[in-house]
PDB file of C-alpha atoms in Angstrom:
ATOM      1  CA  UNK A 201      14.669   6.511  26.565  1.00 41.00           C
ATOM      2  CA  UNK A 202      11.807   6.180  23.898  1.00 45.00           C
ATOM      3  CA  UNK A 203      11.639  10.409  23.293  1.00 42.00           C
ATOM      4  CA  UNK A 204      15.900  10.442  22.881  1.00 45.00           C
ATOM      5  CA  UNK A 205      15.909   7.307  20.761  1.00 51.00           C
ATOM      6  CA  UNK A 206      13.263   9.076  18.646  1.00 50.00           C
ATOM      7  CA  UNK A 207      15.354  12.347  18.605  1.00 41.00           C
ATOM      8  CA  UNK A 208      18.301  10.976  17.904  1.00 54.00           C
ATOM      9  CA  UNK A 209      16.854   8.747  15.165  1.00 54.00           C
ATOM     10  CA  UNK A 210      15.239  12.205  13.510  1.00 49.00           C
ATOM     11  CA  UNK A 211      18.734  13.762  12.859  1.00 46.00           C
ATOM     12  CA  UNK A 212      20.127  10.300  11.661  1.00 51.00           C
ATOM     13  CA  UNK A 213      17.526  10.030   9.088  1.00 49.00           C
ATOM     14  CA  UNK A 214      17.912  14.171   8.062  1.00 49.00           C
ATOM     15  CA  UNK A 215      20.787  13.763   6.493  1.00 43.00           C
ATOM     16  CA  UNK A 216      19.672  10.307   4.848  1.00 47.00           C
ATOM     17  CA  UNK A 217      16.679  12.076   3.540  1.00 49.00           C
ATOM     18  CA  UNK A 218      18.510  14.901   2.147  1.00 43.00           C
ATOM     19  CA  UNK A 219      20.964  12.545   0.388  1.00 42.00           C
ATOM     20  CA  UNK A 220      18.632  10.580  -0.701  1.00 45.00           C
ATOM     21  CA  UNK A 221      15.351  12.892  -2.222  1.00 45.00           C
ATOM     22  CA  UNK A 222      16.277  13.041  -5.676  1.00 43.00           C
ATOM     23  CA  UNK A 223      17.218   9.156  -5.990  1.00 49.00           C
ATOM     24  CA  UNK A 224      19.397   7.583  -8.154  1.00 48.00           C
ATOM     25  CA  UNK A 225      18.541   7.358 -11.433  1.00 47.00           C
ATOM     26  CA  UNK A 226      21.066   4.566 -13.470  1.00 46.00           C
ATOM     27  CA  UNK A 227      18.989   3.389 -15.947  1.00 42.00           C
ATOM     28  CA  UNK A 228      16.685   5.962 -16.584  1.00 41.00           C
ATOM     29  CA  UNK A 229      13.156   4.843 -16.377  1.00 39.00           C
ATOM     30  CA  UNK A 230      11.542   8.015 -15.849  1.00 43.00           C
ATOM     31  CA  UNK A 231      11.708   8.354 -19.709  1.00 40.00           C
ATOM     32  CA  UNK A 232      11.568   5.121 -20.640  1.00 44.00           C
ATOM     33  CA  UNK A 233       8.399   3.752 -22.567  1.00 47.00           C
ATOM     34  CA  UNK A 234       5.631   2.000 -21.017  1.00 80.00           C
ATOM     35  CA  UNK A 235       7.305   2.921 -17.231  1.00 91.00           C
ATOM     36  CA  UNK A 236       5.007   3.717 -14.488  1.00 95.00           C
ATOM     37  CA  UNK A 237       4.669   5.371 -11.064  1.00 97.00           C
ATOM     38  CA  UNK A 238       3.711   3.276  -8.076  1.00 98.00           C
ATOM     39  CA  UNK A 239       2.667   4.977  -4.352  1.00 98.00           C
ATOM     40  CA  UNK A 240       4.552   2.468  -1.946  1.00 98.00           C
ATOM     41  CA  UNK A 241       2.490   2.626   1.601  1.00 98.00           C
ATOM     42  CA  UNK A 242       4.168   1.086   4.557  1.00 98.00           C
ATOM     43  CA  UNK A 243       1.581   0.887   7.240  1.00 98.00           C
ATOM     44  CA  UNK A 244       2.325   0.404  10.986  1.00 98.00           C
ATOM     45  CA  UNK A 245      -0.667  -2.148  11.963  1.00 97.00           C
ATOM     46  CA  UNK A 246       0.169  -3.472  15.498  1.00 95.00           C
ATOM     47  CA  UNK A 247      -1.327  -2.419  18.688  1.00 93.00           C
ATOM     48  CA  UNK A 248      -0.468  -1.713  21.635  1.00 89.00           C
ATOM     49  CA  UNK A 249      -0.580  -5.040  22.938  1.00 88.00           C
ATOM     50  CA  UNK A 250       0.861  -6.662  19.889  1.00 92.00           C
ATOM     51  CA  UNK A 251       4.417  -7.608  21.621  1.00 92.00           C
ATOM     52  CA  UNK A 252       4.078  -9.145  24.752  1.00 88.00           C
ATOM     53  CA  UNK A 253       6.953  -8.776  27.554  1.00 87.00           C
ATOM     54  CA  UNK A 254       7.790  -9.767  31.099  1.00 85.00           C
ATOM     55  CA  UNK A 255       6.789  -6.564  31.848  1.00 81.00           C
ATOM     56  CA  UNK A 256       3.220  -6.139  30.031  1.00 85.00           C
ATOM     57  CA  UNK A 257       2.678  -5.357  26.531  1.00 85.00           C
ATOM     58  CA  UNK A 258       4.742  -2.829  24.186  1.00 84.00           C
ATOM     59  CA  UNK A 259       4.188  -1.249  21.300  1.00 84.00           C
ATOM     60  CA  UNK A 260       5.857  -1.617  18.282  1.00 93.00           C
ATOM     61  CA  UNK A 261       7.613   1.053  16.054  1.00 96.00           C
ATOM     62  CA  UNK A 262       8.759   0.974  12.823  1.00 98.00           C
ATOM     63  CA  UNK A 263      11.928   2.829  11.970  1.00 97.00           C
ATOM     64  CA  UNK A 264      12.616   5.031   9.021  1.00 97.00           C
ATOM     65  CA  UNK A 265      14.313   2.585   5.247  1.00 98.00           C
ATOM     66  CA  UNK A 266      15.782   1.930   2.411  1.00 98.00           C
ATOM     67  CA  UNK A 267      13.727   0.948  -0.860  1.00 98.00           C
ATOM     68  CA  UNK A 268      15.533   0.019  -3.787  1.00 98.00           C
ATOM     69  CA  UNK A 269      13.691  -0.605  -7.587  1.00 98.00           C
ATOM     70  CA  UNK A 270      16.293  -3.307  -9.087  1.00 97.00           C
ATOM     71  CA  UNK A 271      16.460  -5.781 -11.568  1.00 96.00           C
ATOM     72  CA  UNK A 272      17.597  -9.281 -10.398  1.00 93.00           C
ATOM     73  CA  UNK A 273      17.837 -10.450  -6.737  1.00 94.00           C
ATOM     74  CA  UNK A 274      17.043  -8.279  -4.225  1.00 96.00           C
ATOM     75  CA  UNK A 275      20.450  -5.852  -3.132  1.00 97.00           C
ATOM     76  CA  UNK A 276      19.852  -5.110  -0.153  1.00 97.00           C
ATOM     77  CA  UNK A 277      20.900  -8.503   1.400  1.00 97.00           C
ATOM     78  CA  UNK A 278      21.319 -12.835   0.506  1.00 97.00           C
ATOM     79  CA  UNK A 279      19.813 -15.172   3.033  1.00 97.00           C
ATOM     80  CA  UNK A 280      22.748 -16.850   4.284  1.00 97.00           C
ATOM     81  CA  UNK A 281      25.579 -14.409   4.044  1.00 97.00           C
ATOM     82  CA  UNK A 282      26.823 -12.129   6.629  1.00 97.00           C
ATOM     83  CA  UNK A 283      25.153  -8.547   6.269  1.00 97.00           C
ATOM     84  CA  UNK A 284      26.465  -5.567   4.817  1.00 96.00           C
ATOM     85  CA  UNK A 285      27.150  -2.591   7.471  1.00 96.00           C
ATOM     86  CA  UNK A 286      24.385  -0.631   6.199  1.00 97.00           C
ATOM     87  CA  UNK A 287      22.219  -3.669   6.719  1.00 98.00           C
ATOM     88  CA  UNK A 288      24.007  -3.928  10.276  1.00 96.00           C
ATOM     89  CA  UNK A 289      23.339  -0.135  11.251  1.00 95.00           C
ATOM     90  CA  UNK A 290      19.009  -0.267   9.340  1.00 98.00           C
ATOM     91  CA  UNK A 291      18.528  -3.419  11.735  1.00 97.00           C
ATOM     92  CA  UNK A 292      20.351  -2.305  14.648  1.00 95.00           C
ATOM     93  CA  UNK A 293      19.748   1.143  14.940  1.00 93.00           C
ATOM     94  CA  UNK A 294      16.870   2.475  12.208  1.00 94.00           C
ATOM     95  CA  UNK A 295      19.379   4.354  10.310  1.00 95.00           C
ATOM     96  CA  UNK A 296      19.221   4.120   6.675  1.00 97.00           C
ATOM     97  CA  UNK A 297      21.872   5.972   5.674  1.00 95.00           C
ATOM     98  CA  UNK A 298      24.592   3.994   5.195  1.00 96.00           C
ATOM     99  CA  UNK A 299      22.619   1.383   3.047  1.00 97.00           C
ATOM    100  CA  UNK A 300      21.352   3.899   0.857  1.00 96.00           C
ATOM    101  CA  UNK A 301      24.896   4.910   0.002  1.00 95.00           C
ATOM    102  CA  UNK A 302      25.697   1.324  -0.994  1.00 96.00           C
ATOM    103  CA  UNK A 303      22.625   0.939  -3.051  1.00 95.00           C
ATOM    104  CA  UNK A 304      24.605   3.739  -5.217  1.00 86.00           C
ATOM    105  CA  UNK A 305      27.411   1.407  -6.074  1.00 89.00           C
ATOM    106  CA  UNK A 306      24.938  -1.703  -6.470  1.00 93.00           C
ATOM    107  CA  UNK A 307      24.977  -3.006 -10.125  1.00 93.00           C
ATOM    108  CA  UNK A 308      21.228  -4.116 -11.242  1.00 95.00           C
ATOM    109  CA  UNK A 309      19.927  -0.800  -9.221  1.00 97.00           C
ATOM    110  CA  UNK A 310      17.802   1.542 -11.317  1.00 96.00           C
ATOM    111  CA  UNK A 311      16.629   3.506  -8.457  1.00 96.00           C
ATOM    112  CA  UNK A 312      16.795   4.153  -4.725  1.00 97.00           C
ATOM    113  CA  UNK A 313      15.823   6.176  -1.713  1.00 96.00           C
ATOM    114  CA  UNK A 314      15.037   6.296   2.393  1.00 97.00           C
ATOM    115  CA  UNK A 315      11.428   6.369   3.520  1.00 98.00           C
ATOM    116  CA  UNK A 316      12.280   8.296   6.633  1.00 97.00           C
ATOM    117  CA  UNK A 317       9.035  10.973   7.328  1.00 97.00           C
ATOM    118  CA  UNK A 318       5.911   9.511   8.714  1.00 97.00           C
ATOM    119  CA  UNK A 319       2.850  10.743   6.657  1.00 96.00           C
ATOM    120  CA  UNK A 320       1.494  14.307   8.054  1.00 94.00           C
ATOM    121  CA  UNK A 321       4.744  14.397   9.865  1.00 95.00           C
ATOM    122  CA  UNK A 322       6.957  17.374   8.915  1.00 92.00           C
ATOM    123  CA  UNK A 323      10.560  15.178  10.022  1.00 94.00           C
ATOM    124  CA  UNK A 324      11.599  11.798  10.205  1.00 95.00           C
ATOM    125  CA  UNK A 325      10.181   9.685  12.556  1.00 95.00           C
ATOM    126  CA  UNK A 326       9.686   6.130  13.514  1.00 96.00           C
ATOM    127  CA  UNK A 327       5.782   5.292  12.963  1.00 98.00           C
ATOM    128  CA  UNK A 328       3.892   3.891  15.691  1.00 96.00           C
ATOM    129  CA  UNK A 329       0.626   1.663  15.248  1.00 95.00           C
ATOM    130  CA  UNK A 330      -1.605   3.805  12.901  1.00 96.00           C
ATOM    131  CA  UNK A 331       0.648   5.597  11.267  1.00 98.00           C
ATOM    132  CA  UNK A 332       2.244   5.416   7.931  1.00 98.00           C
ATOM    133  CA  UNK A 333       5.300   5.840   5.896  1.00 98.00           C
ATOM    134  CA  UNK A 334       4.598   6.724   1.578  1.00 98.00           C
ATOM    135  CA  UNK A 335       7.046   7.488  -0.912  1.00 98.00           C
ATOM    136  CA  UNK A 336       6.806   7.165  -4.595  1.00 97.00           C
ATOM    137  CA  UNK A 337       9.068   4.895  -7.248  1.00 97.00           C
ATOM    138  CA  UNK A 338       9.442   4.904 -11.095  1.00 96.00           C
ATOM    139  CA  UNK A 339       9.794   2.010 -12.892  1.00 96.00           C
ATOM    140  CA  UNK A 340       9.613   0.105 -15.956  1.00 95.00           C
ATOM    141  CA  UNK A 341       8.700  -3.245 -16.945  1.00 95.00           C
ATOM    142  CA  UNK A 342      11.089  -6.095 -15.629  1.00 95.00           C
ATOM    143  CA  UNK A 343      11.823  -4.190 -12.402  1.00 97.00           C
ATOM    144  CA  UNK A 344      11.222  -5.243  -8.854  1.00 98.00           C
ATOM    145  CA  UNK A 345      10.896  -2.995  -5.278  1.00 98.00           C
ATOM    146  CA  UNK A 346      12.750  -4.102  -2.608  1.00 98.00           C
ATOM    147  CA  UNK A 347      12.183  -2.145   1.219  1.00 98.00           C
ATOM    148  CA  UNK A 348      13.569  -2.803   4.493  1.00 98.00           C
ATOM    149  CA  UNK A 349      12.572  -1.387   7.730  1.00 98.00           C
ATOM    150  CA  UNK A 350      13.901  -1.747  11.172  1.00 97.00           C
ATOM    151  CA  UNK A 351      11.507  -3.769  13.691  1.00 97.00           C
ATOM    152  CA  UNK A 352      12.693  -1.361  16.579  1.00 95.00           C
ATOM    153  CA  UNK A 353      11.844  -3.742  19.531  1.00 94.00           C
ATOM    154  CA  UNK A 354      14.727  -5.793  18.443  1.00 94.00           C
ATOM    155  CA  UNK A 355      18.514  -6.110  18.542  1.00 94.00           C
ATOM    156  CA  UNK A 356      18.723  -6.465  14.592  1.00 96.00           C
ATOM    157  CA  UNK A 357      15.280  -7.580  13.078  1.00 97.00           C
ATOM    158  CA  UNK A 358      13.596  -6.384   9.937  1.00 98.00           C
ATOM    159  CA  UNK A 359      11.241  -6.458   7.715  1.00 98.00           C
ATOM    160  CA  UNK A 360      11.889  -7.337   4.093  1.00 98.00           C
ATOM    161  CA  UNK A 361      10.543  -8.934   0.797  1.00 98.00           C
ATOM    162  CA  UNK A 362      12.556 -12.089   0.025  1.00 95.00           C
ATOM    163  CA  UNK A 363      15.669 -12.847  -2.135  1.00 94.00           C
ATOM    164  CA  UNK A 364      13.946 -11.605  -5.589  1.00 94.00           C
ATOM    165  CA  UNK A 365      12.357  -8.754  -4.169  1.00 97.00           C
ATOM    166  CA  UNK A 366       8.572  -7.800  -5.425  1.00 98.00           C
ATOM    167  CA  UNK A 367       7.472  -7.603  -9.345  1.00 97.00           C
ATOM    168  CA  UNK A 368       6.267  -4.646 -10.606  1.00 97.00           C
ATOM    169  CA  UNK A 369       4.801  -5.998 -13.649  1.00 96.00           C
ATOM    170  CA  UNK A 370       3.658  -9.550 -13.230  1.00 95.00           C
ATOM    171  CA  UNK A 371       2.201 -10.418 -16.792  1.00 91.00           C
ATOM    172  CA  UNK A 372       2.980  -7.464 -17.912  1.00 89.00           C
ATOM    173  CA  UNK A 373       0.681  -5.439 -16.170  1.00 93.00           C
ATOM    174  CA  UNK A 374       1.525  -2.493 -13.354  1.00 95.00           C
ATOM    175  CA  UNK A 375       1.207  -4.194  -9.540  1.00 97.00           C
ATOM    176  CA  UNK A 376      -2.036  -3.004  -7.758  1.00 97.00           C
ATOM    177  CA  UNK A 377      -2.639  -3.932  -4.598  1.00 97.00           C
ATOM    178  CA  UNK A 378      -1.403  -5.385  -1.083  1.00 98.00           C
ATOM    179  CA  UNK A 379       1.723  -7.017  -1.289  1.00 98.00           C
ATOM    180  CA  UNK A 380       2.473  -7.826   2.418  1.00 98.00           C
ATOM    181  CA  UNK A 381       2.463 -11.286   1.657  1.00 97.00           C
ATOM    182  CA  UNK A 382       5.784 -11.045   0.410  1.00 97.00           C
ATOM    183  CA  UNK A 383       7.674  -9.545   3.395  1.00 98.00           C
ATOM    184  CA  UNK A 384       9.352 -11.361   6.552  1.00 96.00           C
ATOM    185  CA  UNK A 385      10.467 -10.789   9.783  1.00 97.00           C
ATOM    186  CA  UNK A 386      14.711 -11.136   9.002  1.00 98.00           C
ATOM    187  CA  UNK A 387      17.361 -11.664  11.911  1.00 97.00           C
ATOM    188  CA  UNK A 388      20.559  -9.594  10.421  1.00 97.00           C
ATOM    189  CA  UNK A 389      22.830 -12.152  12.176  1.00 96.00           C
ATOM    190  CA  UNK A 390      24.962  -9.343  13.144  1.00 96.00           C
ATOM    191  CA  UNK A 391      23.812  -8.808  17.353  1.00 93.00           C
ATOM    192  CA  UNK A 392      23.402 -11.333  19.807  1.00 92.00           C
ATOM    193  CA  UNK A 393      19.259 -11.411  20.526  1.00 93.00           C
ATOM    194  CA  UNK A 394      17.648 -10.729  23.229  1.00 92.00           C
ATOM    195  CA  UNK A 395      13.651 -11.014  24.311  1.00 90.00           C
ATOM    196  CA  UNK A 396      12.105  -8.847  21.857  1.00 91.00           C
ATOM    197  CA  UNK A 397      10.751  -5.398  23.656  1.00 86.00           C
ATOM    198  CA  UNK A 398      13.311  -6.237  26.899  1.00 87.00           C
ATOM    199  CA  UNK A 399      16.557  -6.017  25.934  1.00 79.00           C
ATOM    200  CA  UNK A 400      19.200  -3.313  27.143  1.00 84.00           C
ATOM    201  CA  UNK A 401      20.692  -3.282  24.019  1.00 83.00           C
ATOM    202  CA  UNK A 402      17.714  -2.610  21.704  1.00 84.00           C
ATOM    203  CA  UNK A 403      16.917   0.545  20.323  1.00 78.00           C
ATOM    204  CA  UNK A 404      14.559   2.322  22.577  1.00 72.00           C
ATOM    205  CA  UNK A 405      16.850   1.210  25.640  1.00 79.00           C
ATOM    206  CA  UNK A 406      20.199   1.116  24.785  1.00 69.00           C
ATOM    207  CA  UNK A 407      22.807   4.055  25.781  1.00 70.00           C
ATOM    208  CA  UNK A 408      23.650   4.710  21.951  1.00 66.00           C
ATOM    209  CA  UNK A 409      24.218   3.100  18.512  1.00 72.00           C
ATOM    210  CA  UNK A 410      25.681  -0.462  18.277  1.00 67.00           C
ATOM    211  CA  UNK A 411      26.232  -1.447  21.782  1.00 70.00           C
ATOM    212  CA  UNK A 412      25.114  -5.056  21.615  1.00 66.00           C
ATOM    213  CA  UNK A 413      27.545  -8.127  21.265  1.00 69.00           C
ATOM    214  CA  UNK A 414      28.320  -9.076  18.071  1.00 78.00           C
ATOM    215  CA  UNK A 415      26.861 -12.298  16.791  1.00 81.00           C
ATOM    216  CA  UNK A 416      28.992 -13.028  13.305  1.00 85.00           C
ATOM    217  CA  UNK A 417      26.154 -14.530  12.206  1.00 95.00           C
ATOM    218  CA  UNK A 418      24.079 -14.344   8.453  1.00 97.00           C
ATOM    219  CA  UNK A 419      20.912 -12.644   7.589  1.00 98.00           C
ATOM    220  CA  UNK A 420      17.654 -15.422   8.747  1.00 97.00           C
ATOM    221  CA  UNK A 421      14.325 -15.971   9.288  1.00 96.00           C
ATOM    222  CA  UNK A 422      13.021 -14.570  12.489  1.00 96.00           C
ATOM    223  CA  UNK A 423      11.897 -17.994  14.491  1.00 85.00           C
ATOM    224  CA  UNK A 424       9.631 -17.593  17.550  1.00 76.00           C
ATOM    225  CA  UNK A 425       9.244 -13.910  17.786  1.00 83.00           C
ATOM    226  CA  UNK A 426       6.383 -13.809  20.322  1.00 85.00           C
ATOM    227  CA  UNK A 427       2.910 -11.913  18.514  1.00 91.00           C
ATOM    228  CA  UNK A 428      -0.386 -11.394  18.767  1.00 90.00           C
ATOM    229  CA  UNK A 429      -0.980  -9.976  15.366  1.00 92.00           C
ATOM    230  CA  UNK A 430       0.406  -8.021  12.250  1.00 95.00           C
ATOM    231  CA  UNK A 431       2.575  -5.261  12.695  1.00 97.00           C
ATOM    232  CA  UNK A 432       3.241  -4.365   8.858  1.00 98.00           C
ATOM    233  CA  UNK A 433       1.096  -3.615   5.884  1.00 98.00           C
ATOM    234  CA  UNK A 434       2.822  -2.790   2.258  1.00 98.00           C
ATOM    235  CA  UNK A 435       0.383  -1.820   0.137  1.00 98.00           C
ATOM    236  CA  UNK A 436       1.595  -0.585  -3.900  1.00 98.00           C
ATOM    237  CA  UNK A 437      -0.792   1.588  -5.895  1.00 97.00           C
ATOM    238  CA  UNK A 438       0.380   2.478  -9.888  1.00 95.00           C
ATOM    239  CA  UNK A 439      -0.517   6.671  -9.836  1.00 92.00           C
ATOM    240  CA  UNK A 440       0.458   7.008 -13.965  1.00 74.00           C
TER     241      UNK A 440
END
């Protein structure tokens, strides 16, 4: 089920990617003065024996996102509230798509895009431990990154920065460095749980997109997810 999860996954993402390669541009920071581009590297860092199951250990993929560069709270979801259905389908099923359509709409929003094609991968992809999603973002000062990416041995977990999202200029300076310390593991509230890497319902198991029961629940903190170690690394370089 893992290869025709992957396949399917691919041609979701094509058409994201497509959509999505020349970003939005609202506010035009490209030209603005004193605006900068960062490299954005989203690193898959598990192993294979980083999710333990009944069965043994899995590995765990990460599935192609949404980043955002914003001013104000992060857009792509509130802690609390019921997710969006672009959140819904990124957490459920890995496809981007729809929430980069609704970042076009999003007031605050200079800029946004899908991450979708592993690096020296010529399609999109999920990435697997060792491997590695980068994409570039232009911004100027006062603007923040916000990313989301599908923890694919789930029902509807994530990763994501918090409610602000991640400064690009703290004191006024260009952000350099790893910033992984600002992400968490996010339940979308949107499909009843099961055990992480077992479930039926999950992506690399289930019989197609959005078969799990529906929770009506709100976007929260992942509690008790069973780990041996990392499984993401963000890391944001300024290239100007």
């Amino acid at each position: 089920m893992k290869r025709a999860w992957t396949l399917g996954l691919a041609a979701l993402t094509l058409a994201a990617s497509a959509q999505m390669s020349g970003e939005k541009e609202k506010m035009g920071t490209d030209t603005m003065m004193g605006s900068y581009t960062f490299e954005v590297r989203v690193e898959n860092v598990s192993t294979p024996g980083t999710l333990k199951t009944m069965a043994g250990a899995v590995a765990v993929p990460l599935a192609p996102g949404v980043w955002a560069v914003h001013e104000g709270a992060n857009p792509l979801f509130t802690p609390g509230k019921a997710a969006g259905l672009g959140l819904e389908r990124l957490a459920e099923d890995g496809d981007p798509a729809a929430l980069a359509a609704e970042l076009e709409m999003k007031p605050g929003v200079a800029s946004a895009g899908v991450f979708a094609v592993p690096a020296g991968k010529d399609g999109p992809a999920p990435i697997f431990p060792g491997e590695a999603y980068t994409f570039t973002v232009t911004a100027a000062p006062g603007a923040r990154l916000s990313l989301a990416t599908m923890f694919v041995q789930s029902n509807d977990w994530f990763y994501a920065p918090g409610p602000e999202g991640i400064e690009l200029f703290p004191m006024d300076h260009p952000l350099e460095g790893e910033v992984t310390m600002y992400f968490k593991l996010w339940d979308a509230g949107t499909e009843v749980n099961e055990p992480a890497g077992e479930g039926p319902n999950q992506a690399p198991r289930q019989m197609g997109k959005n078969y799990g029961a529906d929770e009506g629940g709100v976007v929260h903190d992942v509690m008790g997810a069973e780990l041996t170690g990392p499984v993401i690394k963000v890391t944001i370089t300024p290239v100007k």
